[in-house]
GROMACS .gro file of C-alpha atoms in nm:
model
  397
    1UNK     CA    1   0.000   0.000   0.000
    2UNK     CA    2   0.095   0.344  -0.088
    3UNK     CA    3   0.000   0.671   0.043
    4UNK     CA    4   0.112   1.035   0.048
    5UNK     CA    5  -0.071   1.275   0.245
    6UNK     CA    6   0.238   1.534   0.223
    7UNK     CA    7   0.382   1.403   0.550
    8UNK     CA    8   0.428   1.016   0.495
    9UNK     CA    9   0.476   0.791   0.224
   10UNK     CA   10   0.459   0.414   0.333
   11UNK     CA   11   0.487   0.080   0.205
   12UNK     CA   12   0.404  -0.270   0.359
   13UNK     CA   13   0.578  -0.541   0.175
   14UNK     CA   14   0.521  -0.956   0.367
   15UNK     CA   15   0.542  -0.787   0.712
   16UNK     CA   16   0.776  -0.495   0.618
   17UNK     CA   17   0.697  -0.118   0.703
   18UNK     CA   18   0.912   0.104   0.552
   19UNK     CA   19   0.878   0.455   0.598
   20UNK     CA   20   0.979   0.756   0.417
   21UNK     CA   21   0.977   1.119   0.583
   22UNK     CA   22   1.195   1.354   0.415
   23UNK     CA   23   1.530   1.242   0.357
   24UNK     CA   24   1.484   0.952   0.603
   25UNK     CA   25   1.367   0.610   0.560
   26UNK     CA   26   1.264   0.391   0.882
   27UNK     CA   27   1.178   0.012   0.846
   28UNK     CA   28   1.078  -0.253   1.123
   29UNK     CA   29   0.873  -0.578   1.092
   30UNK     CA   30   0.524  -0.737   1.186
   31UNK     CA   31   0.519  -1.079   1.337
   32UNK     CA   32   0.214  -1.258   1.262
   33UNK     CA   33  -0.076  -1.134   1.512
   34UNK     CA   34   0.103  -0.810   1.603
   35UNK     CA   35   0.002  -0.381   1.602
   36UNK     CA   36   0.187  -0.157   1.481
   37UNK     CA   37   0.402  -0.134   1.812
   38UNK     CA   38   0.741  -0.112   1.605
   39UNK     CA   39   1.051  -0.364   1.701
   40UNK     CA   40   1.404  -0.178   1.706
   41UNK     CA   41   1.394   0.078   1.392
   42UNK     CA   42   1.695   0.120   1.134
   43UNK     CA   43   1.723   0.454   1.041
   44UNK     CA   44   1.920   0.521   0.680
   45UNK     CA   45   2.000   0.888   0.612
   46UNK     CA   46   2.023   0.937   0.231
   47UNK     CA   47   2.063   1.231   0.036
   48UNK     CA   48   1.742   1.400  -0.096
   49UNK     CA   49   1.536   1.354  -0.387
   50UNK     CA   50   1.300   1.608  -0.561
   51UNK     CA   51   1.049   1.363  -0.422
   52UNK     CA   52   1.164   1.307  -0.102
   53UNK     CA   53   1.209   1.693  -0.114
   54UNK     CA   54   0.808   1.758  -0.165
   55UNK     CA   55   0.763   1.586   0.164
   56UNK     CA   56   0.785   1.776   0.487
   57UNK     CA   57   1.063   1.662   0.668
   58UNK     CA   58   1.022   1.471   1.031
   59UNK     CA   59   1.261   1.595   1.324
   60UNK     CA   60   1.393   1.295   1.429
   61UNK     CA   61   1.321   0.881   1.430
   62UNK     CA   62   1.037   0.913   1.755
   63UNK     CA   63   0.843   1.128   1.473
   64UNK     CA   64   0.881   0.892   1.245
   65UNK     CA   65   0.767   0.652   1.485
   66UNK     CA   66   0.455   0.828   1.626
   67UNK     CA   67   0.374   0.893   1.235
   68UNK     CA   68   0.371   0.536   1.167
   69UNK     CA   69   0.163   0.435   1.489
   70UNK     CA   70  -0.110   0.728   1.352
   71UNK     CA   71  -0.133   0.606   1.028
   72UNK     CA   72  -0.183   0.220   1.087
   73UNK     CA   73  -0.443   0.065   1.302
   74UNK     CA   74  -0.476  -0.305   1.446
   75UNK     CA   75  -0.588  -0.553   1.139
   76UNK     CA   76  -0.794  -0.775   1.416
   77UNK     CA   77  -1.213  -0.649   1.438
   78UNK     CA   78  -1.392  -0.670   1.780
   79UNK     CA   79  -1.664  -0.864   1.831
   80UNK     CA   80  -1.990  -0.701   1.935
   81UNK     CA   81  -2.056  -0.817   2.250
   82UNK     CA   82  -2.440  -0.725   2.154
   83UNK     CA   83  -2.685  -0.634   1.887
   84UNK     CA   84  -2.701  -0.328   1.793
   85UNK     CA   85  -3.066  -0.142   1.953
   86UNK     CA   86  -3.220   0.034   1.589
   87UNK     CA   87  -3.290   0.403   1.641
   88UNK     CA   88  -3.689   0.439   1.725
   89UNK     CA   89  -3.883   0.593   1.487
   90UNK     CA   90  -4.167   0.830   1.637
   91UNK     CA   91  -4.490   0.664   1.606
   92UNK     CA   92  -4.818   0.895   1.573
   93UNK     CA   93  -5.163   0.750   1.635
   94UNK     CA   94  -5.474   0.804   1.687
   95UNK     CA   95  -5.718   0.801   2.004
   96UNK     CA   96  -6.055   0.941   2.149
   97UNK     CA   97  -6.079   1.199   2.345
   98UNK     CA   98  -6.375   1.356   2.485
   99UNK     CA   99  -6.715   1.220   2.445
  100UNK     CA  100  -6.926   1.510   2.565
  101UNK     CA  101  -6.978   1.810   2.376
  102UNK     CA  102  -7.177   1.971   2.115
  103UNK     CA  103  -7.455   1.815   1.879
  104UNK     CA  104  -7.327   1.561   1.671
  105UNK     CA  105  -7.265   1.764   1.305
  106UNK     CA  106  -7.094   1.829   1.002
  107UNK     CA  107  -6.973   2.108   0.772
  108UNK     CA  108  -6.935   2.295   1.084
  109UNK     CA  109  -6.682   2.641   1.095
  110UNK     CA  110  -6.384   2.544   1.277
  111UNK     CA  111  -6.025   2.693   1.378
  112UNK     CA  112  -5.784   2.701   1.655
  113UNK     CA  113  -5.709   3.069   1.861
  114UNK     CA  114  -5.314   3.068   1.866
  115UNK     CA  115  -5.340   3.384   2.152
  116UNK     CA  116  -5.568   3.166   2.391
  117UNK     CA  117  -5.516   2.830   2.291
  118UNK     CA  118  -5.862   2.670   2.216
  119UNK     CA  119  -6.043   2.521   1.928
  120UNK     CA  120  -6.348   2.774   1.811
  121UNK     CA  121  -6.623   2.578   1.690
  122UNK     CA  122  -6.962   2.744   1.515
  123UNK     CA  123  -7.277   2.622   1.392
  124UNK     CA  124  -7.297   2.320   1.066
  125UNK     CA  125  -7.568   2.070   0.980
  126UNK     CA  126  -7.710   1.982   1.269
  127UNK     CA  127  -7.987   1.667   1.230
  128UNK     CA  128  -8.213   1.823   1.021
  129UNK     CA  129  -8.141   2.186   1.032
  130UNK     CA  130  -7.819   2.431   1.058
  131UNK     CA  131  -7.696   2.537   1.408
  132UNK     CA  132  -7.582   2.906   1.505
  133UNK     CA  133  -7.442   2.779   1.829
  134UNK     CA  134  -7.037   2.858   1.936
  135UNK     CA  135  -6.864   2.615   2.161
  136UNK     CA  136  -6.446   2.641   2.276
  137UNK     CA  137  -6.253   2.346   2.325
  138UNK     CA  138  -5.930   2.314   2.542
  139UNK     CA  139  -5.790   1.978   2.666
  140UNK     CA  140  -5.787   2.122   3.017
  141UNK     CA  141  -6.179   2.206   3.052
  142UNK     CA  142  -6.314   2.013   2.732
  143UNK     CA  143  -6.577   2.159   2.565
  144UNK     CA  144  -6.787   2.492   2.655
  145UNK     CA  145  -7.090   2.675   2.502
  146UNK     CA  146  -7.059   3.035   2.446
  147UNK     CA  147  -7.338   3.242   2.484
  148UNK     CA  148  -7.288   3.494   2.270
  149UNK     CA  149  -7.475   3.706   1.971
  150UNK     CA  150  -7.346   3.611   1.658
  151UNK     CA  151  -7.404   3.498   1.282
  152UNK     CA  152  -7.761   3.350   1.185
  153UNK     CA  153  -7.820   2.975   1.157
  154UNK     CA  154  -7.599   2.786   0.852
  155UNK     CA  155  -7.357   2.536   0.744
  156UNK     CA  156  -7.024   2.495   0.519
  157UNK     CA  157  -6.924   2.847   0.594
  158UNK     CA  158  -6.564   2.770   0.655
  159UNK     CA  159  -6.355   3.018   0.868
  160UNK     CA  160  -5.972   3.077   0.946
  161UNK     CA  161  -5.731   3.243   1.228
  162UNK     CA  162  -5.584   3.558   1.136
  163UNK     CA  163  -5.295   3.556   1.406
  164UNK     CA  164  -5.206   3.927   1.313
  165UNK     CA  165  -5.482   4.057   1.420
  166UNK     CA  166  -5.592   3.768   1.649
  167UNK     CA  167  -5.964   3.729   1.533
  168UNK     CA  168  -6.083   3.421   1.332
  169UNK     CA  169  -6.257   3.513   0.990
  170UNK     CA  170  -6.583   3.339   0.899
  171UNK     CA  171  -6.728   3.396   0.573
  172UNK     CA  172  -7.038   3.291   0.393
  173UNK     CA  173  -7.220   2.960   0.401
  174UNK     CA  174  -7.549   2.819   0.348
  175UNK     CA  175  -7.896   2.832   0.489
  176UNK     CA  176  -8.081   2.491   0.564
  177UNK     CA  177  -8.283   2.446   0.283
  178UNK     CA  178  -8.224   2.830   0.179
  179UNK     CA  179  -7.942   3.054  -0.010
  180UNK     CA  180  -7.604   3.077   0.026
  181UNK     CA  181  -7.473   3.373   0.210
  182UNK     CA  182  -7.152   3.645   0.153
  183UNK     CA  183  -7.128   3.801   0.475
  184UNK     CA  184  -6.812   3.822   0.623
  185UNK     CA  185  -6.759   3.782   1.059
  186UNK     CA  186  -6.476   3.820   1.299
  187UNK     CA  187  -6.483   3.665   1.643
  188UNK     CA  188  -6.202   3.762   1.897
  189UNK     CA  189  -6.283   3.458   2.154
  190UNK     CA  190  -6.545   3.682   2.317
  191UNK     CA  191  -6.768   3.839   2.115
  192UNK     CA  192  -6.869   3.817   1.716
  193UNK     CA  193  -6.895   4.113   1.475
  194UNK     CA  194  -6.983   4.160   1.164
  195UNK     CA  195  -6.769   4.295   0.869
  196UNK     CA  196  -6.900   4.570   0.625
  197UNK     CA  197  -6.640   4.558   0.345
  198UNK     CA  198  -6.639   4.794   0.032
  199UNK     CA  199  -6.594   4.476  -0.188
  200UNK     CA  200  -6.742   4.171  -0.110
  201UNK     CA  201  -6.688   3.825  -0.316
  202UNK     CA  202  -7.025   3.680  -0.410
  203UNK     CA  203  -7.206   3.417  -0.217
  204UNK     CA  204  -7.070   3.066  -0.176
  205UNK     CA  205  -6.984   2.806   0.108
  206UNK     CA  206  -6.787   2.520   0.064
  207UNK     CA  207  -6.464   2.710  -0.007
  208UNK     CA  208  -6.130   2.655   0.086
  209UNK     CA  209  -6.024   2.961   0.318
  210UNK     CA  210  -5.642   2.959   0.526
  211UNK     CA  211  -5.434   3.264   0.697
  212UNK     CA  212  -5.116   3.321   0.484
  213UNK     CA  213  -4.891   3.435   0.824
  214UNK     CA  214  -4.649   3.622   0.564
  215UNK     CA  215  -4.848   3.842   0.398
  216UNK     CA  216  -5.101   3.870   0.677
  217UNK     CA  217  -5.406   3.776   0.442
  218UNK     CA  218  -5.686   3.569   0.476
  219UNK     CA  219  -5.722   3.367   0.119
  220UNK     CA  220  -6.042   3.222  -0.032
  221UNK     CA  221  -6.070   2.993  -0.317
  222UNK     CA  222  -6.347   2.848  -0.459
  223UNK     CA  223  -6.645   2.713  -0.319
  224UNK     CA  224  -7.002   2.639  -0.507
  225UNK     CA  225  -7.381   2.824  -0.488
  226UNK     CA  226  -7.684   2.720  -0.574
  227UNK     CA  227  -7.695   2.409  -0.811
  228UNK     CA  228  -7.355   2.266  -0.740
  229UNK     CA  229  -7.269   2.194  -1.035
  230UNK     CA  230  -7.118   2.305  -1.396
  231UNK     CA  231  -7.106   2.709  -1.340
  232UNK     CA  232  -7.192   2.735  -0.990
  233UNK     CA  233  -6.918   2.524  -0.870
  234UNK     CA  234  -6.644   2.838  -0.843
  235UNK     CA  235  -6.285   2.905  -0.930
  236UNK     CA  236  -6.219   3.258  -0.820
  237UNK     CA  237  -5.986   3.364  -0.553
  238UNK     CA  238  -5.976   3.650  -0.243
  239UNK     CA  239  -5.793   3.781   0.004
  240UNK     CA  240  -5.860   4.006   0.312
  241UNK     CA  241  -5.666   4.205   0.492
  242UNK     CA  242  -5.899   4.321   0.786
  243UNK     CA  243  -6.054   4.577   0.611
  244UNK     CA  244  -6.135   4.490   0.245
  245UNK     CA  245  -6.180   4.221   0.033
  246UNK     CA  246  -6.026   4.186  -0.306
  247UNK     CA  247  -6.030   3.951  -0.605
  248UNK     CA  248  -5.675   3.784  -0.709
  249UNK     CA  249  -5.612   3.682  -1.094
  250UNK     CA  250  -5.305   3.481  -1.192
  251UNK     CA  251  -5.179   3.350  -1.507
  252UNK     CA  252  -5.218   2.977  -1.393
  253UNK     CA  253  -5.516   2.861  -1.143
  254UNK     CA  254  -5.621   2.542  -1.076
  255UNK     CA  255  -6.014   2.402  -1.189
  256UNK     CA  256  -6.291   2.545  -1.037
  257UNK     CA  257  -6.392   2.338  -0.731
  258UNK     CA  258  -6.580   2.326  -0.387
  259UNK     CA  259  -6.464   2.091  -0.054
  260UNK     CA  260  -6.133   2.131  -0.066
  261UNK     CA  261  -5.880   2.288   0.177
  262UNK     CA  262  -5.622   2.513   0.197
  263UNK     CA  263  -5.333   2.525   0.460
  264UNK     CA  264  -5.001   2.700   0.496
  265UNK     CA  265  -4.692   2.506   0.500
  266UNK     CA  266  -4.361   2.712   0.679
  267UNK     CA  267  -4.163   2.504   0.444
  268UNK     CA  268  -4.322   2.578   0.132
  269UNK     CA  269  -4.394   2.938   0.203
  270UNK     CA  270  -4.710   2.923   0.078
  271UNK     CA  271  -5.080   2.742   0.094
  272UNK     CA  272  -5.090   2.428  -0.006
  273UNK     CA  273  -5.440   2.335  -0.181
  274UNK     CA  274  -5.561   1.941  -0.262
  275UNK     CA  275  -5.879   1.789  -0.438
  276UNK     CA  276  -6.191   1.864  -0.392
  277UNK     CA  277  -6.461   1.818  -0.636
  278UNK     CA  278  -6.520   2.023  -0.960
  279UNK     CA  279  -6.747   2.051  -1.212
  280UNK     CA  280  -6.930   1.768  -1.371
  281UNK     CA  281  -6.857   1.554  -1.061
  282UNK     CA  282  -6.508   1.515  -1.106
  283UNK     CA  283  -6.334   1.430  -0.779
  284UNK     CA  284  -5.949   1.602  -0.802
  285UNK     CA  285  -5.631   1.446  -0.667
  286UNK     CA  286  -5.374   1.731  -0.746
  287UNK     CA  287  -5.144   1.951  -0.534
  288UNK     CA  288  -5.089   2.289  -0.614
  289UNK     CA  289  -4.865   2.551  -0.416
  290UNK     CA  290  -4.985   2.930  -0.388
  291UNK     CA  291  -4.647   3.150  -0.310
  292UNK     CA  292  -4.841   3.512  -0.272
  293UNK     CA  293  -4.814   3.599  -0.642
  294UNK     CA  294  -4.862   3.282  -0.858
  295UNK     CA  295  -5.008   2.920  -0.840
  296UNK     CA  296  -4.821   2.625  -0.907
  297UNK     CA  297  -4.881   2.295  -0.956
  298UNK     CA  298  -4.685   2.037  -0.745
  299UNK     CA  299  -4.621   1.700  -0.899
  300UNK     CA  300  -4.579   1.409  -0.619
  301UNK     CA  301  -4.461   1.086  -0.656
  302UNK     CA  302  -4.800   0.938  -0.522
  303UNK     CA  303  -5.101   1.127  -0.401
  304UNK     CA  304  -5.451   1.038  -0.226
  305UNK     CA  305  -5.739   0.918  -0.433
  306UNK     CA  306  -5.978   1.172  -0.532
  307UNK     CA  307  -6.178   1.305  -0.325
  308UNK     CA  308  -6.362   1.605  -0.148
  309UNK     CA  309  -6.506   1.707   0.195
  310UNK     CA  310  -6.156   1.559   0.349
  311UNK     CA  311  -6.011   1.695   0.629
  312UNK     CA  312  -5.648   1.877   0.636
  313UNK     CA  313  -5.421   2.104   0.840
  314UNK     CA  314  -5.046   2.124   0.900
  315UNK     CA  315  -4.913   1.950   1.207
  316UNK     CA  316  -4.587   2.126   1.295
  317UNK     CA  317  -4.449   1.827   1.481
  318UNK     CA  318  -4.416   1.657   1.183
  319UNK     CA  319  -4.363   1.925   0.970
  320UNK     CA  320  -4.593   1.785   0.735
  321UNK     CA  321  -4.958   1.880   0.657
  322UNK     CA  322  -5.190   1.567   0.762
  323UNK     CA  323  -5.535   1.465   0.572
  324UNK     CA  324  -5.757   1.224   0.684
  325UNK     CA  325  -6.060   1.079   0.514
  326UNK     CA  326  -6.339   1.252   0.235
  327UNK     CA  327  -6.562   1.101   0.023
  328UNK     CA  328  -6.615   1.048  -0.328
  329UNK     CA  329  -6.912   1.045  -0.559
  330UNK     CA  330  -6.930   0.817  -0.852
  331UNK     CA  331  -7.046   0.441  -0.951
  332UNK     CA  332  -7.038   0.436  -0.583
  333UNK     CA  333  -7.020   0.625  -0.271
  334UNK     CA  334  -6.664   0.597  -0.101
  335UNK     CA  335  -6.612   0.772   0.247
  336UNK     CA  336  -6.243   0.689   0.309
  337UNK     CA  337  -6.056   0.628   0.648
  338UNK     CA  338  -5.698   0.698   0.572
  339UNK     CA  339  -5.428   0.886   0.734
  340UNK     CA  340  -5.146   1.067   0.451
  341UNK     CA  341  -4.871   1.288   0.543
  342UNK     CA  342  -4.750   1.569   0.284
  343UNK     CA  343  -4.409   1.674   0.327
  344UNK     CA  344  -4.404   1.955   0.110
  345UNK     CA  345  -4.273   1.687  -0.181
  346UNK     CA  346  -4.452   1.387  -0.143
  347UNK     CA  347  -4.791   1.227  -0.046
  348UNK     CA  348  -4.715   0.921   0.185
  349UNK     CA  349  -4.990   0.693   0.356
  350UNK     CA  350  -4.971   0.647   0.686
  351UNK     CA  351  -5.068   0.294   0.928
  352UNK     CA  352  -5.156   0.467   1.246
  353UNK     CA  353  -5.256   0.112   1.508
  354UNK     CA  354  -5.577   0.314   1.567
  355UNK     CA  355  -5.819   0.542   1.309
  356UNK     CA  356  -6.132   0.724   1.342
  357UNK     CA  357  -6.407   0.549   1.078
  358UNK     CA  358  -6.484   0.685   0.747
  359UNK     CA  359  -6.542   1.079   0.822
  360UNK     CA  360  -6.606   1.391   0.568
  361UNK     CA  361  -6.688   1.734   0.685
  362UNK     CA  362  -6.555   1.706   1.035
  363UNK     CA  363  -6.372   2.000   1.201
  364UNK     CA  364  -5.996   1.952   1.162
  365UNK     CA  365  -5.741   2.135   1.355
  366UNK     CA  366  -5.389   2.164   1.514
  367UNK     CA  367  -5.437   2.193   1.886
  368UNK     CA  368  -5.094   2.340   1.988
  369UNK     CA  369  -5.173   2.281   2.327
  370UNK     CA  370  -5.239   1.929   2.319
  371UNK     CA  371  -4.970   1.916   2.064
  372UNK     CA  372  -5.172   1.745   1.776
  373UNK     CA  373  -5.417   1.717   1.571
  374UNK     CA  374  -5.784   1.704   1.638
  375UNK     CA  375  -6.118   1.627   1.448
  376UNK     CA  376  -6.464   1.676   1.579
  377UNK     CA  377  -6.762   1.551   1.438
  378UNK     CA  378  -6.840   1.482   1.040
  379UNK     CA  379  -7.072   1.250   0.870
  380UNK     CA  380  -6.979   0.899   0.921
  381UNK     CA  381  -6.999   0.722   0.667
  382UNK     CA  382  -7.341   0.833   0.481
  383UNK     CA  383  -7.434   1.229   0.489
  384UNK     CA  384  -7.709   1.142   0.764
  385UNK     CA  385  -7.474   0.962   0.975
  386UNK     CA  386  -7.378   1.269   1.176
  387UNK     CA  387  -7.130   1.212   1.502
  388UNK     CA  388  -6.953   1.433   1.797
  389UNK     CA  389  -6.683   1.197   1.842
  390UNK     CA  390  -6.334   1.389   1.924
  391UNK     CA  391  -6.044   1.222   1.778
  392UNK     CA  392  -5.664   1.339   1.820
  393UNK     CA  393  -5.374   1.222   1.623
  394UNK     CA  394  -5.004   1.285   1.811
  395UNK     CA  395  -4.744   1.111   1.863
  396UNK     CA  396  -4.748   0.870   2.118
  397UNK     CA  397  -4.600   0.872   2.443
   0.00000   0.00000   0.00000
């Protein structure tokens, strides 16, 4: 073996080391079994070569020595004396939690207050009608009803936290059996009031609505009115600032479509939009990334089934955005059950030992206090099968 490092140049020949340092040249043998530790060295000065001169020289022969002892190691391996313990990998999972609570529902408005640490929970469809009733959540107390003035009766009027201004935004919905609304509310975990904006987006629920933290901007895309279908099924986008509302255009968009979310990744930058279901019926499975100025379309390795009414937020802790079930209308009616984690490149499904049944249009939240995600309510599986369950998904102790 050779080797030049600028400081040694060596070579092992049946048990011989000879080393060369400079103008000097030390050799000793190995017996069979031995280390490096040297026998007696014999040290030959002769003159120097241009190569020999391109190598620093060593001070004397216990250099030479120490060099040698640094550069070769023992040719014997030890044993383990055990096997090796893997690394753990954190394991998430999912559990019930409280049992008590509102009305069982679905399409209800639904967002955790950063500032006091709660889940904010308002009306949905309730059995048979649409509730107008507001309810806190914190792991500490469970759930609460707040008594408190506030929008009229109606379902699928999705809302998000603005932590700038520390109010959560509500807009729009739909009346049991009636219209669909365009008002726009603010509740500050004590009281609601309502918005009177110079612009105002036109009437919807079922749209995808998330706080972009960078910009400061609540952003609205989507939704559907009326028939549901073909034209009334929506593709237009807003944002609000506290004050106003106003229309966004960009170059590239994705299809017009209703139940679908929106959620702001850190990593990304930006909100992160999936699915939901578009005109003539068609159930979308794409990801696309909105950066503050332009939409683009993300293109994972693998990706859920289409679907719409899913759940979705980001779960820090993971540093991954987290979807659980949705449906899908077709041939046949499919309310799914699955867990998939999105890591800002790829969709990845998830085994969790535990899982809440087949939900759509539950309330879907990161609890930062509890450190996870929760879900309340939904239908389960059928749109008449309407629950209260309380699920969390964390990682487990």
């Amino acid at each position: 073996m050779m080797k030049n490092n600028n400081q040694l140049l060596s070579l092992i020949v049946l048990g011989l080391i000879i080393i060369v340092l400079g103008g000097v040249i030390a050799a000793f043998f190995l017996g069979r079994g031995q280390t490096i530790a040297p026998s007696t060295p014999v040290v030959l000065t002769l003159p120097a070569t241009k190569a020999a001169q391109e190598i620093a020289p060593v001070a004397s022969e216990t250099a030479v020595l120490q060099a040698a002892t640094a550069t070769f190691a023992p040719t014997s391996t030890a044993i383990p004396t055990s096997t090796p313990v893997p690394t753990p990998v954190p394991a998430y999972d999912w559990s019930m939690a409280a049992l008590t609570g509102p009305a069982a529902r679905s399409g209800m408005s639904f967002a955790y207050d950063d500032r006091q640490e709660r889940l904010i929970l308002f009306g949905g469809t309730c059995s048979g009608y649409a509730c107008d009733d507001t309810w806190i959540y914190t792991g500490n107390e469970g759930w609460q009803q707040i008594n408190v003035p506030g929008p009229s009766a109606r379902e699928t009027a999705y809302m998000a936290y603005d932590s700038a201004r520390q109010k959560v935004v509500l807009f729009g919905g739909h009346v049991w059996a009636g219209e669909h609304l365009g008002d726009t509310w603010e509740f500050d975990g004590e009281s609601w009031t309502q918005i009177s904006t110079a612009t105002t987006p036109p009437n919807r629920s079922n749209q995808a609505i998330a706080f972009d933290p960078v910009r400061n901007k609540v952003v609205m895309f989507g939704g559907w009115v009326d028939s549901q279908l073909d034209d009334d099924i929506l593709g237009d986008m807003w944002e609000f600032d506290g004050t106003n509302w106003q229309e966004v255009h960009t170059a590239v968009s994705p299809a017009p479509r209703s139940n679908a979310k929106l959620v702001y990744m850190p990593e990304l930058g930006g909100l992160v939009l999936f699915g939901g279901i578009g005109r003539e019926q068609s159930h979308y499975n794409d990801t696309w990334l909105y950066d503050g100025q332009n939409w683009i379309q993300l293109i994972p390795a693998q990706s859920p089934p289409g679907r719409f009414g899913y759940q979705m937020a980001y779960d820090p802790t993971q540093h991954s955005i987290v979807l659980f079930g949705g449906t899908y209308f077709g041939a046949e009616f499919i309310t799914y059950a699955d867990t998939w984690l999105f890591d800002g490149e790829n969709w990845q499904l998830t085994v969790p030992l535990n899982s809440p049944p087949p939900t759509w249009n539950a309330g879907f939240a990161f609890d930062a206090s509890a450190n996870g995600i929760l879900m309340f309510g939904g239908n389960s599986p059928n749109q008449n099968d309407l629950t209260n369950e309380l699920w969390q998904y964390m990682l487990v102790p």
